[in-house]
Structures are given as structure tokens and as C-alpha cells.
Amino acid sequence: MSVAAPDADALRASLPDESSLRTSLLALIASADRRGDRRLPAEREMMARLATTRITLREALVQLEAEGRIYRENRRGWFVSPPRLRYDLLACLPFHDMVQSQQRRAQTRLLDAEEIAAPDEVARRLGLASGERLYRITRARLVDERRVLYVEHHLRPDCFPGILAFDLARESLTDLYRRHYGLRVARVSYALSTTVLPEAAARALNAVRGSPAQRITRINHDQNGRAVDCDEEYWRHDAIDLTLTAAPQGGG
């Protein structure tokens, strides 16, 4: 006795359409948010509950991730994105001050601190010769125990001799600059772009390589106008809202 293969059209008709699947996922997100448990069910469970295929479910989840509603962590699954942090570019606040001013919890994890040959682009930003030595300090930063920022600080050694000997896991670079080197950041230059997380950043943030990210390049200048360090920040794209308030220079 032969068993007829399932009719493909009938199978497709039994699956939820894109709109109803999205509505169901948004309801799951809202339910998790209300419970205070930001973790969504495993993909296999969502497939069964929502009567959909893995490919269709993944497409819907990736779309919601791009909108900043949910995010992925390697080997842990999908989570509801918490409220975004306001990142005011003109305020130039150190990370911990910025986070704490918004009644959130800030933490920093030191990943590496070493002397390296300056990459060409970083050398250009700091006015160094290509391959000249500089210090690189790499950190992961957390908001409410969630890893949201991977940052590489590139410092001119002539401005900060011996800085790698400090306890960089605990010390604020801004405080070190002021207390031990008599240096004050007087001007900051920014470059902003939308990108994806490179391998090192994804690993540090427990994210999937290629996840959407906001990249902020910051060059700090001292009171004498000298470029003293350059930061390369990779933020989970759903973690921050960039803001900028400026007065117009003239009438329109």
C-alpha cells in the first residue's frame, strides 16, 4: 500500500502567512517582556507553537532583529532587546558616567592591553608613521549585565608612557589621563557608520558574527590640539540611540 506524498500547495496553505507570523512573534516578545524574562523560547519550540518552518521562522526573527526588537546570543538563543541607551555625542561622557546617569548598571571587562605596530588607518588618524608603535587596549562593556560594546582604544605611547602598567581593568582612562598625565580631552572628532560585527567584536559580545552593529570612531584631541588616542567602538545596533543637539550657525 502506497502513501501519497503531501500536497505542496496544501502544506503551504497550512502555514501562517508573514503577517500573522509576525503578529504571533510580537505577542511572544510582549509576553516575555511582561514576565521580566527576556529569553524567547527555543527556535524548535517556536516552530511547533507557531506551526511554521525553520526557514520562515528564521527570516521573521532576523527581520525583528534588524528592527532592534530582539537580539541573538551564541549558543543561548533569542532575547527581547532592553530599552536603548541614549548616547549624546556632544556630552562626551565617559561610558560609566553615561550609563549611570540613566539609572542603568555599567561594567567593563578588560580583554587585552598590548603594544602593537600601528595599522595604517589608525596611524593616519593619530599623525603617526605607518607601523609606528602604539598601545592598544581592548575592552567589552556591559549595560545591565548585557554585553553591548566592543571597543579598541589606540593610544600614542609618547603621550601615555607606562600606561599599560596600570590596572586597566579598574582604572578609567579618562581619569588616568587627567591624574597621571595632566592631559585633558578638549576636542573630539566622530565618524559614524552602520556595519556588522567583525569576528573579534562578535566573540567579545557573545554575538553572531555579521550581526548588525553601529560603529563609532572617535579621535580625542588634547588641550594643545594634538590627537592623542583613537577609539573604535562596535555597539550592538539595538543598544543605543545616537543623539546630537547643536545650535544653528546662521539664519535660514
JSON list of C-alpha atoms in Angstrom, two decimals:
[
{"chain": "A", "resi": 1, "resn": "MET", "atom": "CA", "xyz": [0.00, 0.00, 0.00]},
{"chain": "A", "resi": 2, "resn": "SER", "atom": "CA", "xyz": [1.50, 3.33, -1.06]},
{"chain": "A", "resi": 3, "resn": "VAL", "atom": "CA", "xyz": [1.20, 6.55, 0.91]},
{"chain": "A", "resi": 4, "resn": "ALA", "atom": "CA", "xyz": [0.54, 9.67, -1.10]},
{"chain": "A", "resi": 5, "resn": "ALA", "atom": "CA", "xyz": [3.05, 12.44, -0.74]},
{"chain": "A", "resi": 6, "resn": "PRO", "atom": "CA", "xyz": [1.62, 15.53, 0.98]},
{"chain": "A", "resi": 7, "resn": "ASP", "atom": "CA", "xyz": [0.30, 18.10, -1.45]},
{"chain": "A", "resi": 8, "resn": "ALA", "atom": "CA", "xyz": [2.75, 21.03, -1.55]},
{"chain": "A", "resi": 9, "resn": "ASP", "atom": "CA", "xyz": [0.02, 23.62, -2.05]},
{"chain": "A", "resi": 10, "resn": "ALA", "atom": "CA", "xyz": [-1.95, 22.24, 0.89]},
{"chain": "A", "resi": 11, "resn": "LEU", "atom": "CA", "xyz": [1.15, 22.28, 3.06]},
{"chain": "A", "resi": 12, "resn": "ARG", "atom": "CA", "xyz": [1.91, 25.89, 2.18]},
{"chain": "A", "resi": 13, "resn": "ALA", "atom": "CA", "xyz": [-1.70, 26.85, 2.85]},
{"chain": "A", "resi": 14, "resn": "SER", "atom": "CA", "xyz": [-1.49, 25.37, 6.35]},
{"chain": "A", "resi": 15, "resn": "LEU", "atom": "CA", "xyz": [1.46, 27.61, 7.30]},
{"chain": "A", "resi": 16, "resn": "PRO", "atom": "CA", "xyz": [0.88, 31.06, 8.79]},
{"chain": "A", "resi": 17, "resn": "ASP", "atom": "CA", "xyz": [1.39, 33.97, 6.40]},
{"chain": "A", "resi": 18, "resn": "GLU", "atom": "CA", "xyz": [4.12, 36.53, 7.02]},
{"chain": "A", "resi": 19, "resn": "SER", "atom": "CA", "xyz": [1.78, 39.00, 8.71]},
{"chain": "A", "resi": 20, "resn": "SER", "atom": "CA", "xyz": [0.24, 36.50, 11.13]},
{"chain": "A", "resi": 21, "resn": "LEU", "atom": "CA", "xyz": [3.64, 35.01, 11.98]},
{"chain": "A", "resi": 22, "resn": "ARG", "atom": "CA", "xyz": [4.97, 38.47, 12.79]},
{"chain": "A", "resi": 23, "resn": "THR", "atom": "CA", "xyz": [1.91, 39.18, 14.94]},
{"chain": "A", "resi": 24, "resn": "SER", "atom": "CA", "xyz": [2.44, 35.93, 16.84]},
{"chain": "A", "resi": 25, "resn": "LEU", "atom": "CA", "xyz": [6.13, 36.67, 17.39]},
{"chain": "A", "resi": 26, "resn": "LEU", "atom": "CA", "xyz": [5.36, 40.17, 18.63]},
{"chain": "A", "resi": 27, "resn": "ALA", "atom": "CA", "xyz": [2.93, 38.63, 21.11]},
{"chain": "A", "resi": 28, "resn": "LEU", "atom": "CA", "xyz": [5.68, 36.26, 22.32]},
{"chain": "A", "resi": 29, "resn": "ILE", "atom": "CA", "xyz": [8.03, 39.23, 22.72]},
{"chain": "A", "resi": 30, "resn": "ALA", "atom": "CA", "xyz": [5.43, 41.20, 24.69]},
{"chain": "A", "resi": 31, "resn": "SER", "atom": "CA", "xyz": [4.73, 38.20, 26.93]},
{"chain": "A", "resi": 32, "resn": "ALA", "atom": "CA", "xyz": [8.43, 37.67, 27.69]},
{"chain": "A", "resi": 33, "resn": "ASP", "atom": "CA", "xyz": [8.83, 41.39, 28.40]},
{"chain": "A", "resi": 34, "resn": "ARG", "atom": "CA", "xyz": [5.89, 41.39, 30.85]},
{"chain": "A", "resi": 35, "resn": "ARG", "atom": "CA", "xyz": [7.31, 38.38, 32.71]},
{"chain": "A", "resi": 36, "resn": "GLY", "atom": "CA", "xyz": [10.69, 40.09, 33.04]},
{"chain": "A", "resi": 37, "resn": "ASP", "atom": "CA", "xyz": [12.22, 37.03, 31.38]},
{"chain": "A", "resi": 38, "resn": "ARG", "atom": "CA", "xyz": [13.71, 38.40, 28.20]},
{"chain": "A", "resi": 39, "resn": "ARG", "atom": "CA", "xyz": [14.56, 35.00, 26.78]},
{"chain": "A", "resi": 40, "resn": "LEU", "atom": "CA", "xyz": [12.33, 33.74, 23.96]},
{"chain": "A", "resi": 41, "resn": "PRO", "atom": "CA", "xyz": [11.52, 30.04, 23.53]},
{"chain": "A", "resi": 42, "resn": "ALA", "atom": "CA", "xyz": [13.99, 27.93, 21.55]},
{"chain": "A", "resi": 43, "resn": "GLU", "atom": "CA", "xyz": [13.54, 28.03, 17.78]},
{"chain": "A", "resi": 44, "resn": "ARG", "atom": "CA", "xyz": [12.34, 24.41, 17.72]},
{"chain": "A", "resi": 45, "resn": "GLU", "atom": "CA", "xyz": [9.63, 25.25, 20.27]},
{"chain": "A", "resi": 46, "resn": "MET", "atom": "CA", "xyz": [8.58, 28.37, 18.37]},
{"chain": "A", "resi": 47, "resn": "MET", "atom": "CA", "xyz": [8.36, 26.35, 15.14]},
{"chain": "A", "resi": 48, "resn": "ALA", "atom": "CA", "xyz": [5.99, 23.88, 16.77]},
{"chain": "A", "resi": 49, "resn": "ARG", "atom": "CA", "xyz": [3.95, 26.51, 18.59]},
{"chain": "A", "resi": 50, "resn": "LEU", "atom": "CA", "xyz": [3.56, 28.74, 15.54]},
{"chain": "A", "resi": 51, "resn": "ALA", "atom": "CA", "xyz": [3.23, 25.90, 13.02]},
{"chain": "A", "resi": 52, "resn": "THR", "atom": "CA", "xyz": [5.91, 27.23, 10.70]},
{"chain": "A", "resi": 53, "resn": "THR", "atom": "CA", "xyz": [9.17, 26.11, 9.10]},
{"chain": "A", "resi": 54, "resn": "ARG", "atom": "CA", "xyz": [12.68, 26.84, 10.33]},
{"chain": "A", "resi": 55, "resn": "ILE", "atom": "CA", "xyz": [13.48, 28.96, 7.27]},
{"chain": "A", "resi": 56, "resn": "THR", "atom": "CA", "xyz": [10.31, 31.05, 7.55]},
{"chain": "A", "resi": 57, "resn": "LEU", "atom": "CA", "xyz": [10.76, 31.48, 11.30]},
{"chain": "A", "resi": 58, "resn": "ARG", "atom": "CA", "xyz": [14.41, 32.49, 10.94]},
{"chain": "A", "resi": 59, "resn": "GLU", "atom": "CA", "xyz": [13.54, 35.08, 8.28]},
{"chain": "A", "resi": 60, "resn": "ALA", "atom": "CA", "xyz": [10.95, 36.62, 10.59]},
{"chain": "A", "resi": 61, "resn": "LEU", "atom": "CA", "xyz": [13.33, 36.62, 13.56]},
{"chain": "A", "resi": 62, "resn": "VAL", "atom": "CA", "xyz": [16.13, 38.22, 11.54]},
{"chain": "A", "resi": 63, "resn": "GLN", "atom": "CA", "xyz": [13.72, 40.95, 10.43]},
{"chain": "A", "resi": 64, "resn": "LEU", "atom": "CA", "xyz": [12.76, 41.67, 14.05]},
{"chain": "A", "resi": 65, "resn": "GLU", "atom": "CA", "xyz": [16.45, 41.69, 14.95]},
{"chain": "A", "resi": 66, "resn": "ALA", "atom": "CA", "xyz": [17.12, 44.27, 12.23]},
{"chain": "A", "resi": 67, "resn": "GLU", "atom": "CA", "xyz": [14.35, 46.40, 13.74]},
{"chain": "A", "resi": 68, "resn": "GLY", "atom": "CA", "xyz": [16.07, 46.21, 17.13]},
{"chain": "A", "resi": 69, "resn": "ARG", "atom": "CA", "xyz": [13.23, 44.35, 18.88]},
{"chain": "A", "resi": 70, "resn": "ILE", "atom": "CA", "xyz": [15.24, 41.18, 19.63]},
{"chain": "A", "resi": 71, "resn": "TYR", "atom": "CA", "xyz": [18.85, 40.01, 19.58]},
{"chain": "A", "resi": 72, "resn": "ARG", "atom": "CA", "xyz": [20.78, 36.73, 19.44]},
{"chain": "A", "resi": 73, "resn": "GLU", "atom": "CA", "xyz": [23.49, 35.33, 21.66]},
{"chain": "A", "resi": 74, "resn": "ASN", "atom": "CA", "xyz": [25.69, 32.45, 20.58]},
{"chain": "A", "resi": 75, "resn": "ARG", "atom": "CA", "xyz": [24.52, 29.10, 21.96]},
{"chain": "A", "resi": 76, "resn": "ARG", "atom": "CA", "xyz": [21.84, 30.82, 24.07]},
{"chain": "A", "resi": 77, "resn": "GLY", "atom": "CA", "xyz": [19.14, 31.81, 21.62]},
{"chain": "A", "resi": 78, "resn": "TRP", "atom": "CA", "xyz": [16.95, 34.87, 21.14]},
{"chain": "A", "resi": 79, "resn": "PHE", "atom": "CA", "xyz": [16.22, 37.61, 23.66]},
{"chain": "A", "resi": 80, "resn": "VAL", "atom": "CA", "xyz": [13.98, 40.68, 23.88]},
{"chain": "A", "resi": 81, "resn": "SER", "atom": "CA", "xyz": [16.03, 43.85, 23.46]},
{"chain": "A", "resi": 82, "resn": "PRO", "atom": "CA", "xyz": [16.00, 46.09, 26.57]},
{"chain": "A", "resi": 83, "resn": "PRO", "atom": "CA", "xyz": [15.44, 49.86, 26.33]},
{"chain": "A", "resi": 84, "resn": "ARG", "atom": "CA", "xyz": [18.15, 51.64, 24.37]},
{"chain": "A", "resi": 85, "resn": "LEU", "atom": "CA", "xyz": [20.81, 53.79, 25.99]},
{"chain": "A", "resi": 86, "resn": "ARG", "atom": "CA", "xyz": [20.89, 57.45, 24.95]},
{"chain": "A", "resi": 87, "resn": "TYR", "atom": "CA", "xyz": [24.34, 58.24, 23.55]},
{"chain": "A", "resi": 88, "resn": "ASP", "atom": "CA", "xyz": [24.73, 62.02, 23.35]},
{"chain": "A", "resi": 89, "resn": "LEU", "atom": "CA", "xyz": [27.74, 62.69, 21.14]},
{"chain": "A", "resi": 90, "resn": "LEU", "atom": "CA", "xyz": [28.18, 66.27, 22.32]},
{"chain": "A", "resi": 91, "resn": "ALA", "atom": "CA", "xyz": [28.11, 65.35, 26.02]},
{"chain": "A", "resi": 92, "resn": "CYS", "atom": "CA", "xyz": [31.37, 63.35, 25.65]},
{"chain": "A", "resi": 93, "resn": "LEU", "atom": "CA", "xyz": [30.63, 61.47, 28.88]},
{"chain": "A", "resi": 94, "resn": "PRO", "atom": "CA", "xyz": [32.80, 58.50, 29.88]},
{"chain": "A", "resi": 95, "resn": "PHE", "atom": "CA", "xyz": [30.96, 55.21, 29.45]},
{"chain": "A", "resi": 96, "resn": "HIS", "atom": "CA", "xyz": [30.24, 54.57, 33.16]},
{"chain": "A", "resi": 97, "resn": "ASP", "atom": "CA", "xyz": [29.02, 58.13, 33.72]},
{"chain": "A", "resi": 98, "resn": "MET", "atom": "CA", "xyz": [26.74, 57.96, 30.68]},
{"chain": "A", "resi": 99, "resn": "VAL", "atom": "CA", "xyz": [25.18, 54.66, 31.75]},
{"chain": "A", "resi": 100, "resn": "GLN", "atom": "CA", "xyz": [24.78, 55.54, 35.42]},
{"chain": "A", "resi": 101, "resn": "SER", "atom": "CA", "xyz": [23.21, 58.92, 34.58]},
{"chain": "A", "resi": 102, "resn": "GLN", "atom": "CA", "xyz": [20.36, 56.91, 33.01]},
{"chain": "A", "resi": 103, "resn": "GLN", "atom": "CA", "xyz": [19.89, 54.72, 36.11]},
{"chain": "A", "resi": 104, "resn": "ARG", "atom": "CA", "xyz": [21.46, 51.69, 34.40]},
{"chain": "A", "resi": 105, "resn": "ARG", "atom": "CA", "xyz": [24.31, 49.44, 35.56]},
{"chain": "A", "resi": 106, "resn": "ALA", "atom": "CA", "xyz": [27.68, 49.69, 33.80]},
{"chain": "A", "resi": 107, "resn": "GLN", "atom": "CA", "xyz": [30.54, 47.19, 33.80]},
{"chain": "A", "resi": 108, "resn": "THR", "atom": "CA", "xyz": [33.81, 46.90, 31.90]},
{"chain": "A", "resi": 109, "resn": "ARG", "atom": "CA", "xyz": [35.80, 43.77, 31.04]},
{"chain": "A", "resi": 110, "resn": "LEU", "atom": "CA", "xyz": [39.44, 44.19, 30.03]},
{"chain": "A", "resi": 111, "resn": "LEU", "atom": "CA", "xyz": [40.21, 41.83, 27.16]},
{"chain": "A", "resi": 112, "resn": "ASP", "atom": "CA", "xyz": [43.77, 42.80, 26.22]},
{"chain": "A", "resi": 113, "resn": "ALA", "atom": "CA", "xyz": [46.39, 45.53, 26.61]},
{"chain": "A", "resi": 114, "resn": "GLU", "atom": "CA", "xyz": [49.48, 45.46, 24.44]},
{"chain": "A", "resi": 115, "resn": "GLU", "atom": "CA", "xyz": [51.95, 47.39, 22.31]},
{"chain": "A", "resi": 116, "resn": "ILE", "atom": "CA", "xyz": [51.49, 46.88, 18.57]},
{"chain": "A", "resi": 117, "resn": "ALA", "atom": "CA", "xyz": [52.53, 48.31, 15.21]},
{"chain": "A", "resi": 118, "resn": "ALA", "atom": "CA", "xyz": [50.02, 50.97, 14.20]},
{"chain": "A", "resi": 119, "resn": "PRO", "atom": "CA", "xyz": [47.60, 49.86, 11.45]},
{"chain": "A", "resi": 120, "resn": "ASP", "atom": "CA", "xyz": [47.71, 52.29, 8.51]},
{"chain": "A", "resi": 121, "resn": "GLU", "atom": "CA", "xyz": [44.31, 53.89, 9.17]},
{"chain": "A", "resi": 122, "resn": "VAL", "atom": "CA", "xyz": [44.92, 54.37, 12.90]},
{"chain": "A", "resi": 123, "resn": "ALA", "atom": "CA", "xyz": [48.41, 55.78, 12.21]},
{"chain": "A", "resi": 124, "resn": "ARG", "atom": "CA", "xyz": [46.87, 58.32, 9.83]},
{"chain": "A", "resi": 125, "resn": "ARG", "atom": "CA", "xyz": [44.29, 59.40, 12.40]},
{"chain": "A", "resi": 126, "resn": "LEU", "atom": "CA", "xyz": [46.93, 59.91, 15.09]},
{"chain": "A", "resi": 127, "resn": "GLY", "atom": "CA", "xyz": [49.54, 61.51, 12.85]},
{"chain": "A", "resi": 128, "resn": "LEU", "atom": "CA", "xyz": [51.98, 58.58, 13.20]},
{"chain": "A", "resi": 129, "resn": "ALA", "atom": "CA", "xyz": [54.08, 56.82, 10.59]},
{"chain": "A", "resi": 130, "resn": "SER", "atom": "CA", "xyz": [52.64, 53.53, 9.36]},
{"chain": "A", "resi": 131, "resn": "GLY", "atom": "CA", "xyz": [53.94, 50.71, 11.54]},
{"chain": "A", "resi": 132, "resn": "GLU", "atom": "CA", "xyz": [55.00, 53.05, 14.38]},
{"chain": "A", "resi": 133, "resn": "ARG", "atom": "CA", "xyz": [54.39, 51.59, 17.83]},
{"chain": "A", "resi": 134, "resn": "LEU", "atom": "CA", "xyz": [51.27, 52.39, 19.82]},
{"chain": "A", "resi": 135, "resn": "TYR", "atom": "CA", "xyz": [49.27, 50.94, 22.72]},
{"chain": "A", "resi": 136, "resn": "ARG", "atom": "CA", "xyz": [46.05, 49.04, 22.07]},
{"chain": "A", "resi": 137, "resn": "ILE", "atom": "CA", "xyz": [43.61, 48.42, 24.92]},
{"chain": "A", "resi": 138, "resn": "THR", "atom": "CA", "xyz": [40.64, 46.20, 24.13]},
{"chain": "A", "resi": 139, "resn": "ARG", "atom": "CA", "xyz": [37.51, 46.06, 26.27]},
{"chain": "A", "resi": 140, "resn": "ALA", "atom": "CA", "xyz": [33.99, 44.69, 26.37]},
{"chain": "A", "resi": 141, "resn": "ARG", "atom": "CA", "xyz": [31.42, 46.86, 28.10]},
{"chain": "A", "resi": 142, "resn": "LEU", "atom": "CA", "xyz": [28.12, 45.86, 29.63]},
{"chain": "A", "resi": 143, "resn": "VAL", "atom": "CA", "xyz": [24.83, 47.59, 30.39]},
{"chain": "A", "resi": 144, "resn": "ASP", "atom": "CA", "xyz": [22.66, 45.80, 32.95]},
{"chain": "A", "resi": 145, "resn": "GLU", "atom": "CA", "xyz": [24.91, 42.73, 32.59]},
{"chain": "A", "resi": 146, "resn": "ARG", "atom": "CA", "xyz": [24.39, 42.55, 28.82]},
{"chain": "A", "resi": 147, "resn": "ARG", "atom": "CA", "xyz": [27.49, 42.84, 26.61]},
{"chain": "A", "resi": 148, "resn": "VAL", "atom": "CA", "xyz": [26.72, 45.68, 24.22]},
{"chain": "A", "resi": 149, "resn": "LEU", "atom": "CA", "xyz": [30.03, 47.34, 23.29]},
{"chain": "A", "resi": 150, "resn": "TYR", "atom": "CA", "xyz": [33.39, 46.15, 21.99]},
{"chain": "A", "resi": 151, "resn": "VAL", "atom": "CA", "xyz": [36.00, 48.90, 21.88]},
{"chain": "A", "resi": 152, "resn": "GLU", "atom": "CA", "xyz": [39.63, 49.13, 20.83]},
{"chain": "A", "resi": 153, "resn": "HIS", "atom": "CA", "xyz": [41.49, 52.12, 22.27]},
{"chain": "A", "resi": 154, "resn": "HIS", "atom": "CA", "xyz": [44.65, 53.12, 20.37]},
{"chain": "A", "resi": 155, "resn": "LEU", "atom": "CA", "xyz": [46.96, 55.40, 22.37]},
{"chain": "A", "resi": 156, "resn": "ARG", "atom": "CA", "xyz": [50.11, 57.30, 21.41]},
{"chain": "A", "resi": 157, "resn": "PRO", "atom": "CA", "xyz": [52.93, 55.98, 23.67]},
{"chain": "A", "resi": 158, "resn": "ASP", "atom": "CA", "xyz": [54.64, 59.38, 23.76]},
{"chain": "A", "resi": 159, "resn": "CYS", "atom": "CA", "xyz": [51.51, 60.83, 25.38]},
{"chain": "A", "resi": 160, "resn": "PHE", "atom": "CA", "xyz": [50.97, 57.99, 27.87]},
{"chain": "A", "resi": 161, "resn": "PRO", "atom": "CA", "xyz": [54.31, 56.39, 28.77]},
{"chain": "A", "resi": 162, "resn": "GLY", "atom": "CA", "xyz": [53.91, 53.39, 31.08]},
{"chain": "A", "resi": 163, "resn": "ILE", "atom": "CA", "xyz": [50.12, 53.34, 30.96]},
{"chain": "A", "resi": 164, "resn": "LEU", "atom": "CA", "xyz": [50.00, 49.56, 30.41]},
{"chain": "A", "resi": 165, "resn": "ALA", "atom": "CA", "xyz": [51.40, 49.08, 33.94]},
{"chain": "A", "resi": 166, "resn": "PHE", "atom": "CA", "xyz": [48.19, 50.45, 35.50]},
{"chain": "A", "resi": 167, "resn": "ASP", "atom": "CA", "xyz": [45.25, 48.25, 36.49]},
{"chain": "A", "resi": 168, "resn": "LEU", "atom": "CA", "xyz": [43.30, 48.92, 33.32]},
{"chain": "A", "resi": 169, "resn": "ALA", "atom": "CA", "xyz": [40.54, 46.53, 34.39]},
{"chain": "A", "resi": 170, "resn": "ARG", "atom": "CA", "xyz": [39.59, 49.01, 37.11]},
{"chain": "A", "resi": 171, "resn": "GLU", "atom": "CA", "xyz": [41.01, 52.38, 36.10]},
{"chain": "A", "resi": 172, "resn": "SER", "atom": "CA", "xyz": [39.12, 54.84, 33.91]},
{"chain": "A", "resi": 173, "resn": "LEU", "atom": "CA", "xyz": [41.28, 56.01, 31.02]},
{"chain": "A", "resi": 174, "resn": "THR", "atom": "CA", "xyz": [39.76, 59.49, 31.31]},
{"chain": "A", "resi": 175, "resn": "ASP", "atom": "CA", "xyz": [40.80, 59.65, 34.99]},
{"chain": "A", "resi": 176, "resn": "LEU", "atom": "CA", "xyz": [44.29, 58.32, 34.22]},
{"chain": "A", "resi": 177, "resn": "TYR", "atom": "CA", "xyz": [44.77, 60.91, 31.51]},
{"chain": "A", "resi": 178, "resn": "ARG", "atom": "CA", "xyz": [43.92, 63.70, 33.92]},
{"chain": "A", "resi": 179, "resn": "ARG", "atom": "CA", "xyz": [45.54, 62.46, 37.13]},
{"chain": "A", "resi": 180, "resn": "HIS", "atom": "CA", "xyz": [48.76, 60.91, 35.87]},
{"chain": "A", "resi": 181, "resn": "TYR", "atom": "CA", "xyz": [49.44, 62.65, 32.59]},
{"chain": "A", "resi": 182, "resn": "GLY", "atom": "CA", "xyz": [47.96, 66.12, 33.10]},
{"chain": "A", "resi": 183, "resn": "LEU", "atom": "CA", "xyz": [46.02, 65.70, 29.88]},
{"chain": "A", "resi": 184, "resn": "ARG", "atom": "CA", "xyz": [42.52, 66.93, 29.21]},
{"chain": "A", "resi": 185, "resn": "VAL", "atom": "CA", "xyz": [40.43, 65.97, 26.21]},
{"chain": "A", "resi": 186, "resn": "ALA", "atom": "CA", "xyz": [39.45, 69.31, 24.68]},
{"chain": "A", "resi": 187, "resn": "ARG", "atom": "CA", "xyz": [38.05, 68.25, 21.30]},
{"chain": "A", "resi": 188, "resn": "VAL", "atom": "CA", "xyz": [36.53, 65.07, 19.92]},
{"chain": "A", "resi": 189, "resn": "SER", "atom": "CA", "xyz": [36.06, 64.04, 16.28]},
{"chain": "A", "resi": 190, "resn": "TYR", "atom": "CA", "xyz": [33.49, 61.36, 15.38]},
{"chain": "A", "resi": 191, "resn": "ALA", "atom": "CA", "xyz": [32.82, 59.17, 12.37]},
{"chain": "A", "resi": 192, "resn": "LEU", "atom": "CA", "xyz": [29.61, 57.10, 12.40]},
{"chain": "A", "resi": 193, "resn": "SER", "atom": "CA", "xyz": [28.58, 54.17, 10.25]},
{"chain": "A", "resi": 194, "resn": "THR", "atom": "CA", "xyz": [26.22, 51.21, 10.15]},
{"chain": "A", "resi": 195, "resn": "THR", "atom": "CA", "xyz": [28.07, 47.92, 9.77]},
{"chain": "A", "resi": 196, "resn": "VAL", "atom": "CA", "xyz": [28.16, 44.33, 11.05]},
{"chain": "A", "resi": 197, "resn": "LEU", "atom": "CA", "xyz": [30.14, 42.86, 13.93]},
{"chain": "A", "resi": 198, "resn": "PRO", "atom": "CA", "xyz": [33.58, 41.58, 12.90]},
{"chain": "A", "resi": 199, "resn": "GLU", "atom": "CA", "xyz": [34.90, 38.34, 14.38]},
{"chain": "A", "resi": 200, "resn": "ALA", "atom": "CA", "xyz": [36.69, 39.86, 17.40]},
{"chain": "A", "resi": 201, "resn": "ALA", "atom": "CA", "xyz": [33.72, 42.04, 18.35]},
{"chain": "A", "resi": 202, "resn": "ALA", "atom": "CA", "xyz": [31.18, 39.24, 17.88]},
{"chain": "A", "resi": 203, "resn": "ARG", "atom": "CA", "xyz": [33.25, 36.91, 20.06]},
{"chain": "A", "resi": 204, "resn": "ALA", "atom": "CA", "xyz": [33.60, 39.51, 22.81]},
{"chain": "A", "resi": 205, "resn": "LEU", "atom": "CA", "xyz": [29.87, 40.27, 22.80]},
{"chain": "A", "resi": 206, "resn": "ASN", "atom": "CA", "xyz": [28.79, 36.63, 22.56]},
{"chain": "A", "resi": 207, "resn": "ALA", "atom": "CA", "xyz": [27.04, 37.59, 19.34]},
{"chain": "A", "resi": 208, "resn": "VAL", "atom": "CA", "xyz": [26.76, 36.02, 15.92]},
{"chain": "A", "resi": 209, "resn": "ARG", "atom": "CA", "xyz": [29.42, 37.24, 13.51]},
{"chain": "A", "resi": 210, "resn": "GLY", "atom": "CA", "xyz": [27.80, 39.52, 10.94]},
{"chain": "A", "resi": 211, "resn": "SER", "atom": "CA", "xyz": [25.09, 40.75, 13.33]},
{"chain": "A", "resi": 212, "resn": "PRO", "atom": "CA", "xyz": [24.11, 44.39, 12.69]},
{"chain": "A", "resi": 213, "resn": "ALA", "atom": "CA", "xyz": [26.19, 46.95, 14.55]},
{"chain": "A", "resi": 214, "resn": "GLN", "atom": "CA", "xyz": [26.76, 50.66, 14.94]},
{"chain": "A", "resi": 215, "resn": "ARG", "atom": "CA", "xyz": [30.39, 51.67, 14.57]},
{"chain": "A", "resi": 216, "resn": "ILE", "atom": "CA", "xyz": [31.66, 54.86, 16.16]},
{"chain": "A", "resi": 217, "resn": "THR", "atom": "CA", "xyz": [35.20, 56.05, 15.53]},
{"chain": "A", "resi": 218, "resn": "ARG", "atom": "CA", "xyz": [36.32, 58.70, 17.99]},
{"chain": "A", "resi": 219, "resn": "ILE", "atom": "CA", "xyz": [39.55, 60.70, 17.92]},
{"chain": "A", "resi": 220, "resn": "ASN", "atom": "CA", "xyz": [40.40, 62.60, 21.12]},
{"chain": "A", "resi": 221, "resn": "HIS", "atom": "CA", "xyz": [42.49, 65.77, 20.98]},
{"chain": "A", "resi": 222, "resn": "ASP", "atom": "CA", "xyz": [44.22, 67.30, 24.00]},
{"chain": "A", "resi": 223, "resn": "GLN", "atom": "CA", "xyz": [44.25, 70.92, 25.12]},
{"chain": "A", "resi": 224, "resn": "ASN", "atom": "CA", "xyz": [47.08, 71.60, 22.66]},
{"chain": "A", "resi": 225, "resn": "GLY", "atom": "CA", "xyz": [45.12, 70.27, 19.69]},
{"chain": "A", "resi": 226, "resn": "ARG", "atom": "CA", "xyz": [47.16, 67.05, 19.40]},
{"chain": "A", "resi": 227, "resn": "ALA", "atom": "CA", "xyz": [45.38, 63.77, 18.50]},
{"chain": "A", "resi": 228, "resn": "VAL", "atom": "CA", "xyz": [46.28, 61.56, 21.47]},
{"chain": "A", "resi": 229, "resn": "ASP", "atom": "CA", "xyz": [44.11, 58.48, 21.06]},
{"chain": "A", "resi": 230, "resn": "CYS", "atom": "CA", "xyz": [41.60, 56.87, 18.74]},
{"chain": "A", "resi": 231, "resn": "ASP", "atom": "CA", "xyz": [38.71, 54.61, 19.78]},
{"chain": "A", "resi": 232, "resn": "GLU", "atom": "CA", "xyz": [36.97, 52.12, 17.51]},
{"chain": "A", "resi": 233, "resn": "GLU", "atom": "CA", "xyz": [33.61, 51.22, 19.05]},
{"chain": "A", "resi": 234, "resn": "TYR", "atom": "CA", "xyz": [31.30, 48.42, 17.87]},
{"chain": "A", "resi": 235, "resn": "TRP", "atom": "CA", "xyz": [27.88, 48.59, 19.52]},
{"chain": "A", "resi": 236, "resn": "ARG", "atom": "CA", "xyz": [25.06, 46.09, 19.20]},
{"chain": "A", "resi": 237, "resn": "HIS", "atom": "CA", "xyz": [22.81, 48.13, 16.95]},
{"chain": "A", "resi": 238, "resn": "ASP", "atom": "CA", "xyz": [19.79, 47.83, 19.27]},
{"chain": "A", "resi": 239, "resn": "ALA", "atom": "CA", "xyz": [21.70, 49.03, 22.34]},
{"chain": "A", "resi": 240, "resn": "ILE", "atom": "CA", "xyz": [21.92, 52.79, 21.69]},
{"chain": "A", "resi": 241, "resn": "ASP", "atom": "CA", "xyz": [20.14, 55.79, 20.25]},
{"chain": "A", "resi": 242, "resn": "LEU", "atom": "CA", "xyz": [22.61, 58.37, 19.00]},
{"chain": "A", "resi": 243, "resn": "THR", "atom": "CA", "xyz": [21.61, 61.96, 19.73]},
{"chain": "A", "resi": 244, "resn": "LEU", "atom": "CA", "xyz": [23.13, 65.28, 18.78]},
{"chain": "A", "resi": 245, "resn": "THR", "atom": "CA", "xyz": [21.90, 68.74, 19.71]},
{"chain": "A", "resi": 246, "resn": "ALA", "atom": "CA", "xyz": [23.50, 71.78, 18.12]},
{"chain": "A", "resi": 247, "resn": "ALA", "atom": "CA", "xyz": [22.63, 75.42, 17.67]},
{"chain": "A", "resi": 248, "resn": "PRO", "atom": "CA", "xyz": [22.34, 76.63, 14.05]},
{"chain": "A", "resi": 249, "resn": "GLN", "atom": "CA", "xyz": [25.23, 78.80, 12.86]},
{"chain": "A", "resi": 250, "resn": "GLY", "atom": "CA", "xyz": [23.14, 81.32, 10.99]},
{"chain": "A", "resi": 251, "resn": "GLY", "atom": "CA", "xyz": [19.72, 82.23, 9.77]},
{"chain": "A", "resi": 252, "resn": "GLY", "atom": "CA", "xyz": [18.00, 80.25, 7.04]}
]
